[in-house]
Short mmCIF file of C-alpha atoms and ligand atoms in Angstrom, two decimals:
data_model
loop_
_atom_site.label_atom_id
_atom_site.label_comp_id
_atom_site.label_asym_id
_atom_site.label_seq_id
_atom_site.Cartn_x
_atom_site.Cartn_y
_atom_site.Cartn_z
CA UNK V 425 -78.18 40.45 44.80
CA UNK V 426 -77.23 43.79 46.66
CA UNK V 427 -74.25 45.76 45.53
CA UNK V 428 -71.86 45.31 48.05
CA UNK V 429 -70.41 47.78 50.08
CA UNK V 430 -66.67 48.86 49.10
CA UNK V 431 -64.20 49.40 51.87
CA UNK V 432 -62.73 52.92 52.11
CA UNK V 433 -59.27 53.98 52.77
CA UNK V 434 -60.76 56.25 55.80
CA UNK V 435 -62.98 53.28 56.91
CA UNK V 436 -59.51 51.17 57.11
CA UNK V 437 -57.57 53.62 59.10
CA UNK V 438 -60.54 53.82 61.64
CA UNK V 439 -60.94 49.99 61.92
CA UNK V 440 -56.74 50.26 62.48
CA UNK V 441 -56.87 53.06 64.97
CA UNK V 442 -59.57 51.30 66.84
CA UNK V 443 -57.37 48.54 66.94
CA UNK V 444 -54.57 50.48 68.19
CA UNK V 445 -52.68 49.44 65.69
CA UNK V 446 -50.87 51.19 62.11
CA UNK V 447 -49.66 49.45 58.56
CA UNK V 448 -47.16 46.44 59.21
CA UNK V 449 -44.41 47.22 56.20
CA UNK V 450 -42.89 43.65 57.50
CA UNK V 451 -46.00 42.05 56.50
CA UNK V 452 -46.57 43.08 53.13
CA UNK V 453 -49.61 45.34 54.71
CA UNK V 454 -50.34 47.71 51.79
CA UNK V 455 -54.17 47.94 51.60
CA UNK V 456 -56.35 48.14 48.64
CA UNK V 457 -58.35 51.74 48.50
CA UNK V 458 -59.10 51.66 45.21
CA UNK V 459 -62.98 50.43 44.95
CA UNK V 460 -62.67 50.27 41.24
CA UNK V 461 -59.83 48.00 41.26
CA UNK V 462 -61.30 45.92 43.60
CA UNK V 463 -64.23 45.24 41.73
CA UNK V 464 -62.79 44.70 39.07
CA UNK V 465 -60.41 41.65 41.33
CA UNK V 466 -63.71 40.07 42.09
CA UNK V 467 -65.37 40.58 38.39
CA UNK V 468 -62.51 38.58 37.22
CA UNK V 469 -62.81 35.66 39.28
CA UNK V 470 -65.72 35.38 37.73
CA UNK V 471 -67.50 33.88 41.39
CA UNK V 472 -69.81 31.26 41.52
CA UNK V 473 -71.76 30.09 44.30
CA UNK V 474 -69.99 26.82 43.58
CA UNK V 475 -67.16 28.01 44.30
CA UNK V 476 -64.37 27.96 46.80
CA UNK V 477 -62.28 30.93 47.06
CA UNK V 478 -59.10 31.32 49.18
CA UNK V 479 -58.05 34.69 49.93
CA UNK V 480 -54.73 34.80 51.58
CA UNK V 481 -53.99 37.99 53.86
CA UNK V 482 -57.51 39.56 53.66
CA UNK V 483 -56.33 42.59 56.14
CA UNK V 484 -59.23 44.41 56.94
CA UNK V 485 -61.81 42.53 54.91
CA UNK V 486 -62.50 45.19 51.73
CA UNK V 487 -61.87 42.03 49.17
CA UNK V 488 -63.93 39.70 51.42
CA UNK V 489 -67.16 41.36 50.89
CA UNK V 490 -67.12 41.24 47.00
CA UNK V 491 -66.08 37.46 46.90
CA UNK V 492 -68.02 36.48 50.23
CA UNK V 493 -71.21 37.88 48.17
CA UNK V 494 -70.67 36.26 45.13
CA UNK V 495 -68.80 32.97 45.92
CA UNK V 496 -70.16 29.82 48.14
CA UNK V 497 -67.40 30.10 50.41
CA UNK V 498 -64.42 31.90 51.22
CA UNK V 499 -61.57 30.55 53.25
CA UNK V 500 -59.48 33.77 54.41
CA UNK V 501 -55.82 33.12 55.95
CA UNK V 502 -54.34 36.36 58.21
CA UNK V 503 -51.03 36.37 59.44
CA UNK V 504 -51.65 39.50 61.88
CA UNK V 505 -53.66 38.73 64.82
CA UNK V 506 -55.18 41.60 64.82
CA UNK V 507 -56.48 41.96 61.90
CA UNK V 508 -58.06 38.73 62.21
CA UNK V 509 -59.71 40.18 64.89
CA UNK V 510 -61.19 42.80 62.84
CA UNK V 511 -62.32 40.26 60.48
CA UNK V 512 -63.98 38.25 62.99
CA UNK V 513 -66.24 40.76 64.09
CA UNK V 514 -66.94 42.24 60.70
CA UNK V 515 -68.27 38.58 58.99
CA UNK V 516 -69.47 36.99 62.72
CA UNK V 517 -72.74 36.71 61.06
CA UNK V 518 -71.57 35.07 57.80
CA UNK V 519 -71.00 31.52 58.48
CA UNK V 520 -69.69 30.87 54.76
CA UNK V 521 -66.37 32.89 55.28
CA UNK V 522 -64.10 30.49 57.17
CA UNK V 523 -61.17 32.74 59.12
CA UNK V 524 -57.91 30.89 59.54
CA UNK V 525 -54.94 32.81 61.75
CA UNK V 526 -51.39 32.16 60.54
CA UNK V 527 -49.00 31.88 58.20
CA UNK V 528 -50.19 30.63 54.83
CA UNK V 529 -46.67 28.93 54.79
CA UNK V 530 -46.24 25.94 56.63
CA UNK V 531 -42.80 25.85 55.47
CA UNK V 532 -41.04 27.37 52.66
CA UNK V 533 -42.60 25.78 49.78
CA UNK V 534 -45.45 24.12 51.17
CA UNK V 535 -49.17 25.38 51.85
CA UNK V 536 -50.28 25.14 55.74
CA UNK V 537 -52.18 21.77 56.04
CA UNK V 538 -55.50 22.80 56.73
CA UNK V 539 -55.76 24.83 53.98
CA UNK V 540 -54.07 21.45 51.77
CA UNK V 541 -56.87 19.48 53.14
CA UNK V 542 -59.84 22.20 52.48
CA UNK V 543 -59.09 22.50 48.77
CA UNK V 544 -58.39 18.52 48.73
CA UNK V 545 -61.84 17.97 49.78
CA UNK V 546 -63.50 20.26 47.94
CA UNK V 547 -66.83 18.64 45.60
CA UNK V 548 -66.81 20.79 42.50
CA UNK V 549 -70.66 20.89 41.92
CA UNK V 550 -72.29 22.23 38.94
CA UNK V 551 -69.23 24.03 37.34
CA UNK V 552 -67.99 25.07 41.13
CA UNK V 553 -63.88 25.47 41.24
CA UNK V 554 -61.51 26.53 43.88
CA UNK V 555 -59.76 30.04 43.38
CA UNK V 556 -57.32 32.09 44.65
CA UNK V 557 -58.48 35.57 44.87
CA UNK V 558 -55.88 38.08 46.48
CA UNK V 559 -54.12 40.87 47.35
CA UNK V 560 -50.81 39.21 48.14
CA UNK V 561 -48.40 39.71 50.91
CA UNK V 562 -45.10 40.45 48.29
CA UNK V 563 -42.90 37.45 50.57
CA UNK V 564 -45.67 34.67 49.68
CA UNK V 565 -46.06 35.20 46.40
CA UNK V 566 -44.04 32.98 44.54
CA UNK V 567 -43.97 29.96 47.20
CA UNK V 568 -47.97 30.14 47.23
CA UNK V 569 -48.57 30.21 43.21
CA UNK V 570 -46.00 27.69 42.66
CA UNK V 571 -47.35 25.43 45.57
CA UNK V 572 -51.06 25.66 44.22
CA UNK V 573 -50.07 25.23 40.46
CA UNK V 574 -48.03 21.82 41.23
CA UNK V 575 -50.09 20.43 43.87
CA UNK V 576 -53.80 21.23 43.91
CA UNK V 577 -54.90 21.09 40.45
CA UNK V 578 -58.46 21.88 41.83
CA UNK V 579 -57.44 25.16 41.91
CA UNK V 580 -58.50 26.55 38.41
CA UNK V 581 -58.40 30.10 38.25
CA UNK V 582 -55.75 32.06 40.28
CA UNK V 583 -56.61 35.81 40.43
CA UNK V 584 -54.10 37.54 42.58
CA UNK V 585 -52.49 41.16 42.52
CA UNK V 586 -48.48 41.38 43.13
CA UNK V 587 -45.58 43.09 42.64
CA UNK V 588 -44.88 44.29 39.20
CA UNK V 589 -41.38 42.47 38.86
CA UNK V 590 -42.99 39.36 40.22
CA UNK V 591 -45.90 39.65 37.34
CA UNK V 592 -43.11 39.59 35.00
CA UNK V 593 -41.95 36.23 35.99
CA UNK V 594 -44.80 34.67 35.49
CA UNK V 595 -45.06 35.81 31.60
CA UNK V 596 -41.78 35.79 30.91
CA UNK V 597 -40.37 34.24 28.00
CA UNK V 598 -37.10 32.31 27.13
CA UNK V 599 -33.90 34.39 26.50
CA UNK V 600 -34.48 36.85 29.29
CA UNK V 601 -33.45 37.32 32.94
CA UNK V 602 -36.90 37.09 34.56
CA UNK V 603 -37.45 33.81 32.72
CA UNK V 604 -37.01 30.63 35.53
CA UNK V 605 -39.31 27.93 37.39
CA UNK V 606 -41.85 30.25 37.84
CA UNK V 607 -42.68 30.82 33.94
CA UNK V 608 -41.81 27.50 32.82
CA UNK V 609 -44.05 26.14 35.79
CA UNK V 610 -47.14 28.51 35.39
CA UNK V 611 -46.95 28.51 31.58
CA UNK V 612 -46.81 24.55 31.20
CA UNK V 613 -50.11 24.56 33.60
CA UNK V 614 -52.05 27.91 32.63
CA UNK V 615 -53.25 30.61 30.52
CA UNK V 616 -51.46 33.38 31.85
CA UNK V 617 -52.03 37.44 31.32
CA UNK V 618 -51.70 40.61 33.17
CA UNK V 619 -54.40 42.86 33.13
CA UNK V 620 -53.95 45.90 34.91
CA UNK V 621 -50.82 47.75 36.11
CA UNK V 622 -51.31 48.99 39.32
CA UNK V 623 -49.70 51.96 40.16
CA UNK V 624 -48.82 53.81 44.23
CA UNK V 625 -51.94 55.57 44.51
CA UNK V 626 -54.10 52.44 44.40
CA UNK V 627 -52.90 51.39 48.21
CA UNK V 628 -52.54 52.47 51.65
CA UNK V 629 -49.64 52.81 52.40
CA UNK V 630 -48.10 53.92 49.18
CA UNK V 631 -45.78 51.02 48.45
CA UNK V 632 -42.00 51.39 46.84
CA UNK V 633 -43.65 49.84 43.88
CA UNK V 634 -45.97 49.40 41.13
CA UNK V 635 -47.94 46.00 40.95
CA UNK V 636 -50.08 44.33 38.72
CA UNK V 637 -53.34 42.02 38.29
CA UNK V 638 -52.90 39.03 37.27
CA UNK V 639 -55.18 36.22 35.88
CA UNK V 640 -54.01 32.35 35.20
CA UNK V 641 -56.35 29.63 34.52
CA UNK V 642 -55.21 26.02 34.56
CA UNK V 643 -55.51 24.40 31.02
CA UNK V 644 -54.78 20.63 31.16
CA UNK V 645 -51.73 20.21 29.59
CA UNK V 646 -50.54 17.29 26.72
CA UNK V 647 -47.35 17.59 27.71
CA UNK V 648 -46.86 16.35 30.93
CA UNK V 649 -48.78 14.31 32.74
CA UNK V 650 -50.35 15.66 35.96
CA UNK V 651 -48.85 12.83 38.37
CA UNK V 652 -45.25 13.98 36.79
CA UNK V 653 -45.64 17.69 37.86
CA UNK V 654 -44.18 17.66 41.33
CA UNK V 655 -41.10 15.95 39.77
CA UNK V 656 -40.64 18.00 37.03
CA UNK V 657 -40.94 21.17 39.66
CA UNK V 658 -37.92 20.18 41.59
CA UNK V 659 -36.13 18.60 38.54
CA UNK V 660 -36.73 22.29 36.90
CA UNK V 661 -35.64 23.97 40.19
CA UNK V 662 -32.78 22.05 40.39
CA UNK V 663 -31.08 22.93 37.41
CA UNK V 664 -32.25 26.75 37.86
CA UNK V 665 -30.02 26.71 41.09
CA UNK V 666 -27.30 27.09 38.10
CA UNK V 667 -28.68 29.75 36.08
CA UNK V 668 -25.42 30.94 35.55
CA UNK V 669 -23.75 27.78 34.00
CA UNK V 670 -24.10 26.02 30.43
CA UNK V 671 -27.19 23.69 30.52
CA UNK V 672 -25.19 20.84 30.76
CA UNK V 673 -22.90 21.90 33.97
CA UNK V 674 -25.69 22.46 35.77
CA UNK V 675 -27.49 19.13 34.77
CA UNK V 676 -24.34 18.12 36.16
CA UNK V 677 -25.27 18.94 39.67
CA UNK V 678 -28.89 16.87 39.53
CA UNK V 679 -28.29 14.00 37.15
CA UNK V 680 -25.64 11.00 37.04
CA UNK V 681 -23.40 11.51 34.29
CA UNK V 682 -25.22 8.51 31.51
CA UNK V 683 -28.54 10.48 32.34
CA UNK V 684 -26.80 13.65 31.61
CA UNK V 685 -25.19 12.53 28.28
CA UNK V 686 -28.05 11.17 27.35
CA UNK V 687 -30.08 14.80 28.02
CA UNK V 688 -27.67 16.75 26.20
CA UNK V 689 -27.08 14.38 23.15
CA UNK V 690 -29.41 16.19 20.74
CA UNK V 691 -29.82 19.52 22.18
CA UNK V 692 -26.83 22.57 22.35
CA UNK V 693 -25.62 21.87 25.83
CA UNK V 694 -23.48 25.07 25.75
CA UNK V 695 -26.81 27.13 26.17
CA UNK V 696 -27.53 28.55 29.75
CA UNK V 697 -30.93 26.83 31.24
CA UNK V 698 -32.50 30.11 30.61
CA UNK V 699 -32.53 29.54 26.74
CA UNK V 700 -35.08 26.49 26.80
CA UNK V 701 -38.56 27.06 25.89
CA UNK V 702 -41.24 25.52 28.25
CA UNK V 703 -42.18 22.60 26.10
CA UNK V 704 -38.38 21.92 25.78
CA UNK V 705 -37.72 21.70 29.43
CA UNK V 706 -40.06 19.12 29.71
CA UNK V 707 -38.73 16.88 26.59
CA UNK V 708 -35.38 17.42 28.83
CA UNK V 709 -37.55 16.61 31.78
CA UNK V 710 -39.10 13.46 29.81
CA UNK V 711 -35.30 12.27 28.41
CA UNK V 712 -33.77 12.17 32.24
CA UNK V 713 -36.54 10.26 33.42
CA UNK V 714 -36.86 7.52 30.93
CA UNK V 715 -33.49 6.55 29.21
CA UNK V 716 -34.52 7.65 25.82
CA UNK V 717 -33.52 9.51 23.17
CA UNK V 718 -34.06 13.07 23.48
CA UNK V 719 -36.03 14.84 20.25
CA UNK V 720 -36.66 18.28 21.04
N1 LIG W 2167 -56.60 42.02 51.44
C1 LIG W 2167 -56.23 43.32 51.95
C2 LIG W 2167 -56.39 44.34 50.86
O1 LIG W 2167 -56.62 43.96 49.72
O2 LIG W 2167 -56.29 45.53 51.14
C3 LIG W 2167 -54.79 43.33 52.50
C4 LIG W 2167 -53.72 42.91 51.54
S1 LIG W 2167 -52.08 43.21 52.13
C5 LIG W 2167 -51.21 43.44 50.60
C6 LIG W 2167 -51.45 41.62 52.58
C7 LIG W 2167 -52.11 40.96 53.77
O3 LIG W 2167 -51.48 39.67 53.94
C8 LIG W 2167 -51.96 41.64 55.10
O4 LIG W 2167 -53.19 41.65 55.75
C9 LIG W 2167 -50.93 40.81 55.88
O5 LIG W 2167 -51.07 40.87 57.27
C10 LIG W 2167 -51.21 39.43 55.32
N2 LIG W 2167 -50.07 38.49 55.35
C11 LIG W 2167 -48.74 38.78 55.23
N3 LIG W 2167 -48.01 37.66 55.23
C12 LIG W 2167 -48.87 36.63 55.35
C13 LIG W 2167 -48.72 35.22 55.43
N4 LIG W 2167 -47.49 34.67 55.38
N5 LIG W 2167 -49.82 34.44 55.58
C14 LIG W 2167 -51.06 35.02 55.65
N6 LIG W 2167 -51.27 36.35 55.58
C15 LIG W 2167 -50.21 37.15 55.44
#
């Protein structure tokens, strides 16, 4: 296989001022222009022909080469018109990169359909998985990861730089501020690590701030089963909306009071929700749903 080609950052301000068009801070457009970083994005997606890769907000195309070479197929969404146009001209000839224009977002927490449907009927062959491979636009971030991890668990391997604070979200642990849905949700359904801190000088435009690779890939988990996800998502959400309260003031909000009592007999329901470790949110989880005792 030929080495492919990395994009440059002068080769992405010509393709812009072709296009008559600069940088779009309201769109999270901060290119990649650092080759090494990118090869590295694609190296640990670790492609497949098998595979299916989405790659939301592929700008200008300088990820899409590495995973188009490497993966079966790559389904890019693009927000910016524009740019889509760019990358319809640059893969024309590649019928294996699928180009969808919008929003990634169908609504706030929910992937557009036809993307839904393209990962749904996806035939992992010979080891094949879906991934998400990405530079993400900083508003989607958390929406699109939490969407994929709860509803499409033939997505296996999420690969995906972001905003530093973001990346610490998804590793945080009890006890601390960054600590919420996002941890307890990615944690309970992956292996999670950051890899590289990213720092200004790696984009185009320079962005406020630093970001960071990030790599999870979905374990099964014994703890919950996989038809009880979505619930436990909102039933974790739910609560979080009350951060601020004791654990069981803000079960307060979700549960009737005997499912309540009955969720706080056996833990210390003067704790904030923050204070609960992962597999202890879903014994919580497991003792509102089903009437019995809770043993933590
Ligand atoms: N992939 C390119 C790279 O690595 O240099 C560009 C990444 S840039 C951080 C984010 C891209 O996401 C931009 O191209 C932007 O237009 C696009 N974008 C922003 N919001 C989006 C959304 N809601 N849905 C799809 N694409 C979006």
């Amino acid at each position: 296989m030929s080495v492919p080609h990395v994009q440059t950052k002068q080769e992405i301000e010509q393709l812009l001022a072709a296009a008559g068009v600069r940088p779009r801070k309201r769109c999270g457009q901060n290119f990649l222009i650092d080759g090494n970083l990118m090869r590295r994005v694609a190296e640990v997606a670790d492609l497949s022909p098998h595979d299916l890769i989405l790659e939301v907000g592929p700008g200008t195309g300088g990820l899409t080469d590495l995973l188009a070479a490497g993966a079966g197929s790559v389904i890019c969404v693009e927000i910016d018109t524009v740019l889509l146009a760019i990358m319809a001209d640059r893969f024309r000839h590649l019928p294996t990169v699928r180009l969808i224009q919008g929003d990634v977002l169908q609504s706030k927490h929910r992937i557009r359909a036809d993307v839904g449907d393209a990962i749904r009927s996806f035939q992992g062959e010979s080891g094949g998985a879906v991934k998400l491979v990405a530079n993400l636009p900083y508003q989607v971030a958390t929406p699109l990861v939490l969407n994929l991890l709860v509803d499409f668990p033939q997505v296996r391997r999420l690969v995906f730089t972001v905003q530093a604070e973001v990346g610490q979200r998804l590793v945080a642990r009890p006890g601390v501020k960054a600590y919420g849905p996002l941890a307890i949700i990615t944690q309970l359904t992956c292996d999670v690590e950051t890899l590289v801190r990213i720092g200004l000088q790696s984009y185009w435009p320079r962005p406020a701030i630093d970001s960071v690779l990030m790599r999870l890939d979905r374990h099964d988990s014994d703890l919950i089963a996989a038809s009880a996800l979505k619930a436990f998502a909102t039933f974790v959400r739910a609560v979080f909306e009350h951060r601020r309260k004791t654990i069981r003031s803000a079960l307060g909000y979700v549960l009737d009071a005997d499912a309540r009592d009955r969720v706080c007999q056996d833990i210390d329901a003067s704790c904030r929700p923050e204070s609960f470790s992962v597999r202890e949110w879903v014994a919580l989880f497991h003792a509102a749903q089903s009437g019995e005792d809770y043993h933590a």
